[in-house]
mmCIF file of C-alpha atoms in Angstrom:
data_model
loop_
_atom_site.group_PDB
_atom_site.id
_atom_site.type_symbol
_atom_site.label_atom_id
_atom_site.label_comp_id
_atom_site.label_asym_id
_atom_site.label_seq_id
_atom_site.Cartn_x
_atom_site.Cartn_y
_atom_site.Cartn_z
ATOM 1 C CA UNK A 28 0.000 0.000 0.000
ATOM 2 C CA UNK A 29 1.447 3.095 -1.162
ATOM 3 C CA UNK A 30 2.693 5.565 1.734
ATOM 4 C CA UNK A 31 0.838 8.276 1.098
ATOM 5 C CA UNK A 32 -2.515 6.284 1.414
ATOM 6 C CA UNK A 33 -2.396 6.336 5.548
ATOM 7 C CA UNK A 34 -2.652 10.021 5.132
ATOM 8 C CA UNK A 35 -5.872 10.003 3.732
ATOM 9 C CA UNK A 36 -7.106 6.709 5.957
ATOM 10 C CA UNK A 37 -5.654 9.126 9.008
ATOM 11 C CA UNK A 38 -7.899 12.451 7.401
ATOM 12 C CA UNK A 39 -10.974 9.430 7.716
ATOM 13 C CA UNK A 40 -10.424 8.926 11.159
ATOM 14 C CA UNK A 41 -10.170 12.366 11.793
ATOM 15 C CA UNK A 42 -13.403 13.101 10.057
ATOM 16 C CA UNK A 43 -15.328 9.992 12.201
ATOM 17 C CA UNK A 44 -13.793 10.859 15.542
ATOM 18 C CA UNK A 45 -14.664 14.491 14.820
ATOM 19 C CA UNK A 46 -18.468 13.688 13.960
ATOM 20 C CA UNK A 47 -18.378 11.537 17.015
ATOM 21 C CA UNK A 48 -17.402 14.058 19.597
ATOM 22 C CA UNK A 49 -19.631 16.800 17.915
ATOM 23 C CA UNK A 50 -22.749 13.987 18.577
ATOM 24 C CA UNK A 51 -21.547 13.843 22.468
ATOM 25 C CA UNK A 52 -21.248 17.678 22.821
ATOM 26 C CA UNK A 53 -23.648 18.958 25.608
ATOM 27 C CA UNK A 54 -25.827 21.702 24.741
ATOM 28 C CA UNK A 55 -25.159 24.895 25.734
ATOM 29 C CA UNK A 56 -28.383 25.813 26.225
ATOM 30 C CA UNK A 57 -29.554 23.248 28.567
ATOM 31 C CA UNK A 58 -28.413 20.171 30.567
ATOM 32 C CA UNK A 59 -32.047 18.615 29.807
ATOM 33 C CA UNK A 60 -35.072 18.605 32.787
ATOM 34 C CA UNK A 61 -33.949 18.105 36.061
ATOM 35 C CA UNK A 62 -34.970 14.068 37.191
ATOM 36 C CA UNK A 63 -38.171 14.873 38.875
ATOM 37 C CA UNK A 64 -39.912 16.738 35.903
ATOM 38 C CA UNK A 65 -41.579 13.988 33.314
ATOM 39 C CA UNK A 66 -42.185 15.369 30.257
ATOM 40 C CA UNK A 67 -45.596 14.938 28.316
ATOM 41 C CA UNK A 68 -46.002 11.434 27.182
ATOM 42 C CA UNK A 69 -45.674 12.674 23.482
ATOM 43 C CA UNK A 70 -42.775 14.523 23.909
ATOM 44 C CA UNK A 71 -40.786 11.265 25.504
ATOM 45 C CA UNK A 72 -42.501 9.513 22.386
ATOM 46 C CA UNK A 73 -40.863 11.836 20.349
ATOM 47 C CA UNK A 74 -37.506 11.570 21.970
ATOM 48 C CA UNK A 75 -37.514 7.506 21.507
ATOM 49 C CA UNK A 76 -39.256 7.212 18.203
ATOM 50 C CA UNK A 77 -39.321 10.217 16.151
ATOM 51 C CA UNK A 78 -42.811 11.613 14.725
ATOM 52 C CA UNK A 79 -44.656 8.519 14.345
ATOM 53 C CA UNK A 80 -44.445 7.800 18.090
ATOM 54 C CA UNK A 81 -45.369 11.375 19.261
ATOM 55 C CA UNK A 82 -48.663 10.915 16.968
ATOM 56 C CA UNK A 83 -49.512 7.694 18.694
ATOM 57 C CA UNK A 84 -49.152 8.312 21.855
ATOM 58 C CA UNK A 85 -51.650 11.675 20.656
ATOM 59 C CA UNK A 86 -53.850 8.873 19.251
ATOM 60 C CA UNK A 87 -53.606 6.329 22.572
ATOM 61 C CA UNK A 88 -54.753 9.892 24.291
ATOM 62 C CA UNK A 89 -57.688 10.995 22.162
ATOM 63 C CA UNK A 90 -58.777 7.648 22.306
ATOM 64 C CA UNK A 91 -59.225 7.419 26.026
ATOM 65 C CA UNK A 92 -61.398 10.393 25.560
ATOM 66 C CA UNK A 93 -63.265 8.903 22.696
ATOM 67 C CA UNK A 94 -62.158 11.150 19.961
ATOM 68 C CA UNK A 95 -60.910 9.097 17.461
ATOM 69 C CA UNK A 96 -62.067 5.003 16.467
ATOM 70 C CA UNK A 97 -60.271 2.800 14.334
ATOM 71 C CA UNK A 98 -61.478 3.182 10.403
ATOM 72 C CA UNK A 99 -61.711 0.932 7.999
ATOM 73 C CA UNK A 100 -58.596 -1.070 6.814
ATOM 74 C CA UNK A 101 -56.264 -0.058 9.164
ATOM 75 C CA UNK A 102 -56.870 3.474 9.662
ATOM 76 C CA UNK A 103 -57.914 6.170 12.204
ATOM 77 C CA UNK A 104 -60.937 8.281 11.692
ATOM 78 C CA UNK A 105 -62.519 11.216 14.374
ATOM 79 C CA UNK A 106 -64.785 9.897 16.637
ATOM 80 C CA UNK A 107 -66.368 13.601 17.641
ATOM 81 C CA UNK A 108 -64.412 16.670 19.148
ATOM 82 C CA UNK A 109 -61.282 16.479 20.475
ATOM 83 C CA UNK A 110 -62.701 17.027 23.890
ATOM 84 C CA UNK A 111 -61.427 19.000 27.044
ATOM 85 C CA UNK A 112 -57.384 19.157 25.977
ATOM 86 C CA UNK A 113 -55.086 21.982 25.466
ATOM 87 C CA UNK A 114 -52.100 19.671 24.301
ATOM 88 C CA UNK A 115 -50.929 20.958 20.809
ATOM 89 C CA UNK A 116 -49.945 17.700 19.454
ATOM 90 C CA UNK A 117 -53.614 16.321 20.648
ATOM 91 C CA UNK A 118 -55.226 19.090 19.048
ATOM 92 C CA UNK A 119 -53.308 19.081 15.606
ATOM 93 C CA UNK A 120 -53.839 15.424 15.125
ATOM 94 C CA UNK A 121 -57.092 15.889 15.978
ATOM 95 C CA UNK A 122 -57.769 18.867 13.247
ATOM 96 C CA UNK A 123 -55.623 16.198 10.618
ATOM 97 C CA UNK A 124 -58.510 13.878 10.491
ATOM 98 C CA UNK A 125 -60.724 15.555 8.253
ATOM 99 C CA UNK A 126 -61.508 11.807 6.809
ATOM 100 C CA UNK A 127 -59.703 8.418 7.841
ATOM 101 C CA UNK A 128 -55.654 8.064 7.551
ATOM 102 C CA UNK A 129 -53.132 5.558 8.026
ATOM 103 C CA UNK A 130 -51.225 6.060 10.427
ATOM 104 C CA UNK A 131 -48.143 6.882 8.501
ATOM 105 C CA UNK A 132 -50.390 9.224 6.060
ATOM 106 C CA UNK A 133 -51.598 10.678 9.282
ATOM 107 C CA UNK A 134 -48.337 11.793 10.729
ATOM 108 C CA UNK A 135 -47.412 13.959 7.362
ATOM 109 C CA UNK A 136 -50.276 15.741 7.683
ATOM 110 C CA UNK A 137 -49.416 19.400 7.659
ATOM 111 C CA UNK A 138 -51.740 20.025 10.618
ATOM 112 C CA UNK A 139 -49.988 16.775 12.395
ATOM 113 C CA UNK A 140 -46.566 17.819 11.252
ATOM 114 C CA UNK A 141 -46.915 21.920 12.606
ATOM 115 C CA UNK A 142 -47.869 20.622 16.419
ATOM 116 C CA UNK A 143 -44.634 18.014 16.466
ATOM 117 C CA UNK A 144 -42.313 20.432 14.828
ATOM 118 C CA UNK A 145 -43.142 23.013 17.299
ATOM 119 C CA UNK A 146 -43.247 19.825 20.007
ATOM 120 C CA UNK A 147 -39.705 19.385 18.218
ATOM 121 C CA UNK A 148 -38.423 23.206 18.567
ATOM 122 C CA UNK A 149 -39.383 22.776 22.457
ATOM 123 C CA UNK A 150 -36.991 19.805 23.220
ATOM 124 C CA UNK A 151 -34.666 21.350 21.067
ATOM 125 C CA UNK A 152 -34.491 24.401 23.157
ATOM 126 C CA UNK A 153 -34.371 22.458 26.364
ATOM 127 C CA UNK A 154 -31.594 20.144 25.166
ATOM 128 C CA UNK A 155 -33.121 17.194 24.698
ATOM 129 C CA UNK A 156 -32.551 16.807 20.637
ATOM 130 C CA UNK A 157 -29.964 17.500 18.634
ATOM 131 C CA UNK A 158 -28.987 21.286 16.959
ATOM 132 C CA UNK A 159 -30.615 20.775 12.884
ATOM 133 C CA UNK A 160 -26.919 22.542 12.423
ATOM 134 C CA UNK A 161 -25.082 19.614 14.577
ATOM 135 C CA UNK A 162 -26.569 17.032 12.851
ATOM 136 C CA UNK A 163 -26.059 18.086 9.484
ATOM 137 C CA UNK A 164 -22.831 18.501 9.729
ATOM 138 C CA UNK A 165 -22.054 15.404 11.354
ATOM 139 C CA UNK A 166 -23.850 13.645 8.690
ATOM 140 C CA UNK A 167 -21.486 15.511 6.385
ATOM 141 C CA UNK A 168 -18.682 14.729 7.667
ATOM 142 C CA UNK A 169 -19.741 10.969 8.311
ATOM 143 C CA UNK A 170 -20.375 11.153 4.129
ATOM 144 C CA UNK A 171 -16.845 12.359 3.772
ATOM 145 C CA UNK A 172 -15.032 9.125 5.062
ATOM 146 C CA UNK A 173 -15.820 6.957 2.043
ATOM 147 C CA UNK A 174 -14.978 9.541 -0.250
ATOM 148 C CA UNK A 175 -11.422 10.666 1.561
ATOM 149 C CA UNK A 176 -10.560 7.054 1.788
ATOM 150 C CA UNK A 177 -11.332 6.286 -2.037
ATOM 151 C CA UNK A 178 -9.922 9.855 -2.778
ATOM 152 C CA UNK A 179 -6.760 8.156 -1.472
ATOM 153 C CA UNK A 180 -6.588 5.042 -3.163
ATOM 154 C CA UNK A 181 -7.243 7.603 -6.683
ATOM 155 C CA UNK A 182 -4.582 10.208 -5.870
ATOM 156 C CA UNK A 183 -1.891 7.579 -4.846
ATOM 157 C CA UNK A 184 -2.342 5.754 -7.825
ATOM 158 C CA UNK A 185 -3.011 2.163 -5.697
ATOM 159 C CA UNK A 186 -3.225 -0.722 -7.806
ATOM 160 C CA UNK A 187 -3.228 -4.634 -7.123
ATOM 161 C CA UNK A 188 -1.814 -5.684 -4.104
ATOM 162 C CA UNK A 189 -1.348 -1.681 -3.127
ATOM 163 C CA UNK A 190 -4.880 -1.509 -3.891
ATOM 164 C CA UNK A 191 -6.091 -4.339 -2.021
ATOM 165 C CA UNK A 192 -4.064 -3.093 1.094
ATOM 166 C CA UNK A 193 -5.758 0.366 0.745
ATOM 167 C CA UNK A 194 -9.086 -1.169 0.903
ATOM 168 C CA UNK A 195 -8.629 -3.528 3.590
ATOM 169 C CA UNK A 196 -6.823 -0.413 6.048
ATOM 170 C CA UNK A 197 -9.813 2.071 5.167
ATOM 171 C CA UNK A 198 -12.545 -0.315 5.308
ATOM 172 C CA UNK A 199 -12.786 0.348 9.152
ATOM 173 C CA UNK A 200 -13.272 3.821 9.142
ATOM 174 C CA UNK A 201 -15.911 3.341 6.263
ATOM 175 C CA UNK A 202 -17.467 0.589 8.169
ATOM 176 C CA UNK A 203 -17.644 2.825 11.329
ATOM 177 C CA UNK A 204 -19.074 5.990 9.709
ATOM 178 C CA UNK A 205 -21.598 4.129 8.197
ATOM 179 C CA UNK A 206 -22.945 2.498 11.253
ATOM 180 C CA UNK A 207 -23.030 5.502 12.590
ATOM 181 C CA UNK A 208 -25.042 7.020 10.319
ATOM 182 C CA UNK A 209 -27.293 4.560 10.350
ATOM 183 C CA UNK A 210 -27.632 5.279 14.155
ATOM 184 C CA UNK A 211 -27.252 8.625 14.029
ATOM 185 C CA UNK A 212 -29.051 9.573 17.460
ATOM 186 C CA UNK A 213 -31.159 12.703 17.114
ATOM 187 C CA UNK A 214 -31.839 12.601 21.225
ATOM 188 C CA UNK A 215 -29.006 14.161 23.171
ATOM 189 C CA UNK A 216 -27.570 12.085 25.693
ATOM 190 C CA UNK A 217 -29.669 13.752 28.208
ATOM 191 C CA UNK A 218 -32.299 12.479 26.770
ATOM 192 C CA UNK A 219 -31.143 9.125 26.768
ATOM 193 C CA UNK A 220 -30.502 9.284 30.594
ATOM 194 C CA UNK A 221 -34.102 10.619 30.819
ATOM 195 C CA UNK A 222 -35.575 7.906 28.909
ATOM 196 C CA UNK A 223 -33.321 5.286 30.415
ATOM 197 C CA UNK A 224 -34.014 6.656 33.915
ATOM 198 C CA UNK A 225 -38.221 6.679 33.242
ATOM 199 C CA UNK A 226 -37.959 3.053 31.865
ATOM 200 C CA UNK A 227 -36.384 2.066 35.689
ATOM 201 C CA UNK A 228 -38.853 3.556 37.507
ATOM 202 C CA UNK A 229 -41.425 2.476 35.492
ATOM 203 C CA UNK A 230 -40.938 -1.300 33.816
ATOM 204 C CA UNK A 231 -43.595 -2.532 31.791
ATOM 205 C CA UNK A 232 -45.934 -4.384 33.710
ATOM 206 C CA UNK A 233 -47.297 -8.433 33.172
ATOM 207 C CA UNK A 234 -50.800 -7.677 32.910
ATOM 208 C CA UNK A 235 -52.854 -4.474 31.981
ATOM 209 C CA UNK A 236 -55.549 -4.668 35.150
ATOM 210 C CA UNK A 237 -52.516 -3.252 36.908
ATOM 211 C CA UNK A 238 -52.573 0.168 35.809
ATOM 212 C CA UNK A 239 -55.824 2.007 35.753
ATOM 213 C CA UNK A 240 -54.607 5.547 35.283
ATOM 214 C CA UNK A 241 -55.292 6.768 31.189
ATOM 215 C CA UNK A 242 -51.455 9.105 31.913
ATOM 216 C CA UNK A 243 -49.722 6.264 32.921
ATOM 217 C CA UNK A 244 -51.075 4.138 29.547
ATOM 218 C CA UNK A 245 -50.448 6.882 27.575
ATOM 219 C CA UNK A 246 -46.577 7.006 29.383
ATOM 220 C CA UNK A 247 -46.032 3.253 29.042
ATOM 221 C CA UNK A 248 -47.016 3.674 25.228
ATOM 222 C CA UNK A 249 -44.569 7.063 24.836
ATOM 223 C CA UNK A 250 -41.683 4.375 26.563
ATOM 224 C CA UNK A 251 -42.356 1.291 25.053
ATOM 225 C CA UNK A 252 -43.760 1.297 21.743
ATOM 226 C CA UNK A 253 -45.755 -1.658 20.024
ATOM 227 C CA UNK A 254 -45.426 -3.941 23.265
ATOM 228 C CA UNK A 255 -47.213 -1.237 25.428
ATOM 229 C CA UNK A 256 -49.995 -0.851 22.670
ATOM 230 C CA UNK A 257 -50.163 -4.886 22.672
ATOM 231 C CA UNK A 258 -50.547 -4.941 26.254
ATOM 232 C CA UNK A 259 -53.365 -1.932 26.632
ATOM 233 C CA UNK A 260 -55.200 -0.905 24.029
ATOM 234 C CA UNK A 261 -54.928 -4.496 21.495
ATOM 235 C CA UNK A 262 -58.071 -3.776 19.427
ATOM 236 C CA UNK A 263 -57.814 0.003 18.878
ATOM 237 C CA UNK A 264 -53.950 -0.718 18.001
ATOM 238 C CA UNK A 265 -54.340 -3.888 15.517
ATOM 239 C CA UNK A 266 -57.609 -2.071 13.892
ATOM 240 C CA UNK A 267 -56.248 1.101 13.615
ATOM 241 C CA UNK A 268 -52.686 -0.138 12.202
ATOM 242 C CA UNK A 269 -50.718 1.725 15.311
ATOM 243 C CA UNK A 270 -48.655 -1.765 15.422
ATOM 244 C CA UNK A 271 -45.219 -1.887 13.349
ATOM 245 C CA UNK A 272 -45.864 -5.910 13.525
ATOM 246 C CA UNK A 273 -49.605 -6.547 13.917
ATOM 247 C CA UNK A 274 -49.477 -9.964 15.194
ATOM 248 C CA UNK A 275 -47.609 -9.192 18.571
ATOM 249 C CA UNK A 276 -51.176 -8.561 19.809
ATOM 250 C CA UNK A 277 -51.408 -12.041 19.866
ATOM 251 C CA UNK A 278 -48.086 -12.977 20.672
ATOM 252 C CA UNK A 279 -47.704 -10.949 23.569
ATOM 253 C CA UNK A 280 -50.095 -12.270 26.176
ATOM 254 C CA UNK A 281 -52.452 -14.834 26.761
ATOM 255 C CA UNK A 282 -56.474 -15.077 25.607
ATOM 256 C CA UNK A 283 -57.457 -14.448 29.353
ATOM 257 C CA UNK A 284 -55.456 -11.168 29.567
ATOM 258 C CA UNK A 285 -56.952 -9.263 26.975
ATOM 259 C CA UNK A 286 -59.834 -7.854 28.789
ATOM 260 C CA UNK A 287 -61.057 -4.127 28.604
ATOM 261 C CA UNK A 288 -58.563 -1.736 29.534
ATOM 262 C CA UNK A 289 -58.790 1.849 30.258
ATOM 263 C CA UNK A 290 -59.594 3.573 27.016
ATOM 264 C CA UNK A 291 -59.420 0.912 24.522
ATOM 265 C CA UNK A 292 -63.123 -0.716 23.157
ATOM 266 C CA UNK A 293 -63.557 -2.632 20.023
ATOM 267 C CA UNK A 294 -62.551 0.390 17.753
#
C-alpha cells in the first residue's frame, strides 16, 4: 500500500472521531429537565421514536377520551371533538382527520406535522434533541469518510496488491461511519438518561388490570412502543394499524389477559 494512502485513511479517522465528539457535545443551552420533571407522554414519544411515536401516543390519548375510532382497513378516523385538551400535538392530530388516515399518512399531515415540529423546537431548546446545524454537519462529515478514503486510493495511484491493502486499512473507518449514520441519534444524551431513567422507575408491567390511570397508559405507550400498545389498548392498536408488527397482539399475552382496559373498546 502506497505511503501516502495512511494520510488520507488518518484524514478518515479524523473526520469519524470528529463527527463523534460533535454527537456527544452537551448543549449549551440546557443540561435537559432536572430528574423529577416527566415530560408529556408525546414529547418522551418523540424523543424515543421520532414523529410517528409522538402521533400515537396523541392517538392512545384521544382515544381514552373517545375522539378518534379505528377506520376501515387499518386506519384512524374522528370519533367527535377532540374534547377537554389543550395539548398541541392532541389538538393538531385531531384537526388532521378531516376523513380516515393511516397512520403513517396521518403523521405527514401538515396540521400533524406543525404541532410536532413546534413539540420538536421545544426539546430542542431544552436540550433534549440535537442542533438541525449539529446534525447536518455530522452527517457531512460521516459522508466524507468513504470519499477521503477512495480519494486516497485515486490520488496515490493504488493498484493490485497496493490496492487491495488500501481497501482492507480504510474499510474500518468506512465501516464505522456508516454504522453511525445509520444510528445517528437525534436525542441528546440527556435524553437518553431521561428515557433510560423513566424506563427504571417504570418497567412494563405483566398484565394491563394493573394500571388504571389513562397518563400512565399513555406514558407506558410514549416508553415502550408496540409492546405497550399490545398490552393496553390491542383492538384500537391492531384495527387502527398503530402496530409496526400486527401480530404481537397475539403474541404478547395470553387469551385471558386481553380484557377491557382503560380507554381501549372494540374500535
Amino acid at each position: 500500500m502506497p505511503t501516502g494512502m495512511w494520510w488520507f485513511i488518518g484524514a478518515a479517522c479524523g473526520q469519524l472521531l470528529l463527527a463523534v465528539a460533535l454527537l456527544r457535545t452537551r448543549s449549551k443551552e440546557s443540561e435537559g429537565p432536572r430528574p423529577d420533571d416527566v415530560p408529556p407522554p408525546q414529547a418522551l414519544a418523540l424523543l424515543r421514536g421520532g414523529r410517528r411515536a409522538a402521533v400515537t401516543v396523541a392517538l392512545v390519548a384521544l382515544h381514552q377520551r373517545g375522539a378518534v375510532a379505528a377506520g376501515r382497513k387499518h386506519t384512524i378516523r374522528a370519533n367527535g371533538g377532540p374534547g377537554r385538551t389543550r395539548d398541541p400535538v392532541q389538538l393538531g392530530v385531531h384537526g388532521a382527520l378531516h376523513r380516515a388516515f393511516a397512520l403513517r399518512d396521518l403523521a405527514l399531515r401538515p396540521e400533524a406535522r406543525r404541532a410536532v415540529d413546534v413539540l420538536r423546537r421545544e426539546l430542542r431548546g431544552a436540550g433534549l434533541l440535537q442542533p438541525p446545524a449539529r446534525l447536518w454537519v455530522a452527517r457531512a462529515l460521516l459522508g466524507c469518510v468513504p470519499l477521503t478514503v477512495a480519494a486516497g486510493a485515486y490520488a496515490t495511484g493504488a493498484t493490485g496488491t497496493g490496492l487491495a491493502g488500501a481497501l482492507v486499512a480504510g474499510a474500518l473507518p468506512v465501516l464505522l461511519a456508516a454504522v453511525v449514520l445509520l444510528r445517528l441519534p437525534p436525542a441528546t444524551r440527556a435524553a437518553r438518561r431521561l428515557l433510560a431513567g423513566l424506563r427504571d422507575r417504570y418497567p412494563l408491567p405483566a398484565h394491563r388490570r394493573e394500571v388504571t390511570d389513562g397518563w400512565l397508559v399513555q406514558l407506558y405507550v410514549a416508553l415502550y412502543g408496540d409492546p405497550a400498545l399490545a398490552l393496553f389498548l390491542p383492538h384500537f392498536s391492531r384495527d387502527g394499524g398503530l402496530l409496526d408488527r400486527p401480530g404481537e397482539v397475539d403474541r404478547n399475552r395470553p387469551p385471558q389477559e386481553r380484557g377491557p382496559v382503560p380507554g381501549d373498546g372494540a374500535g
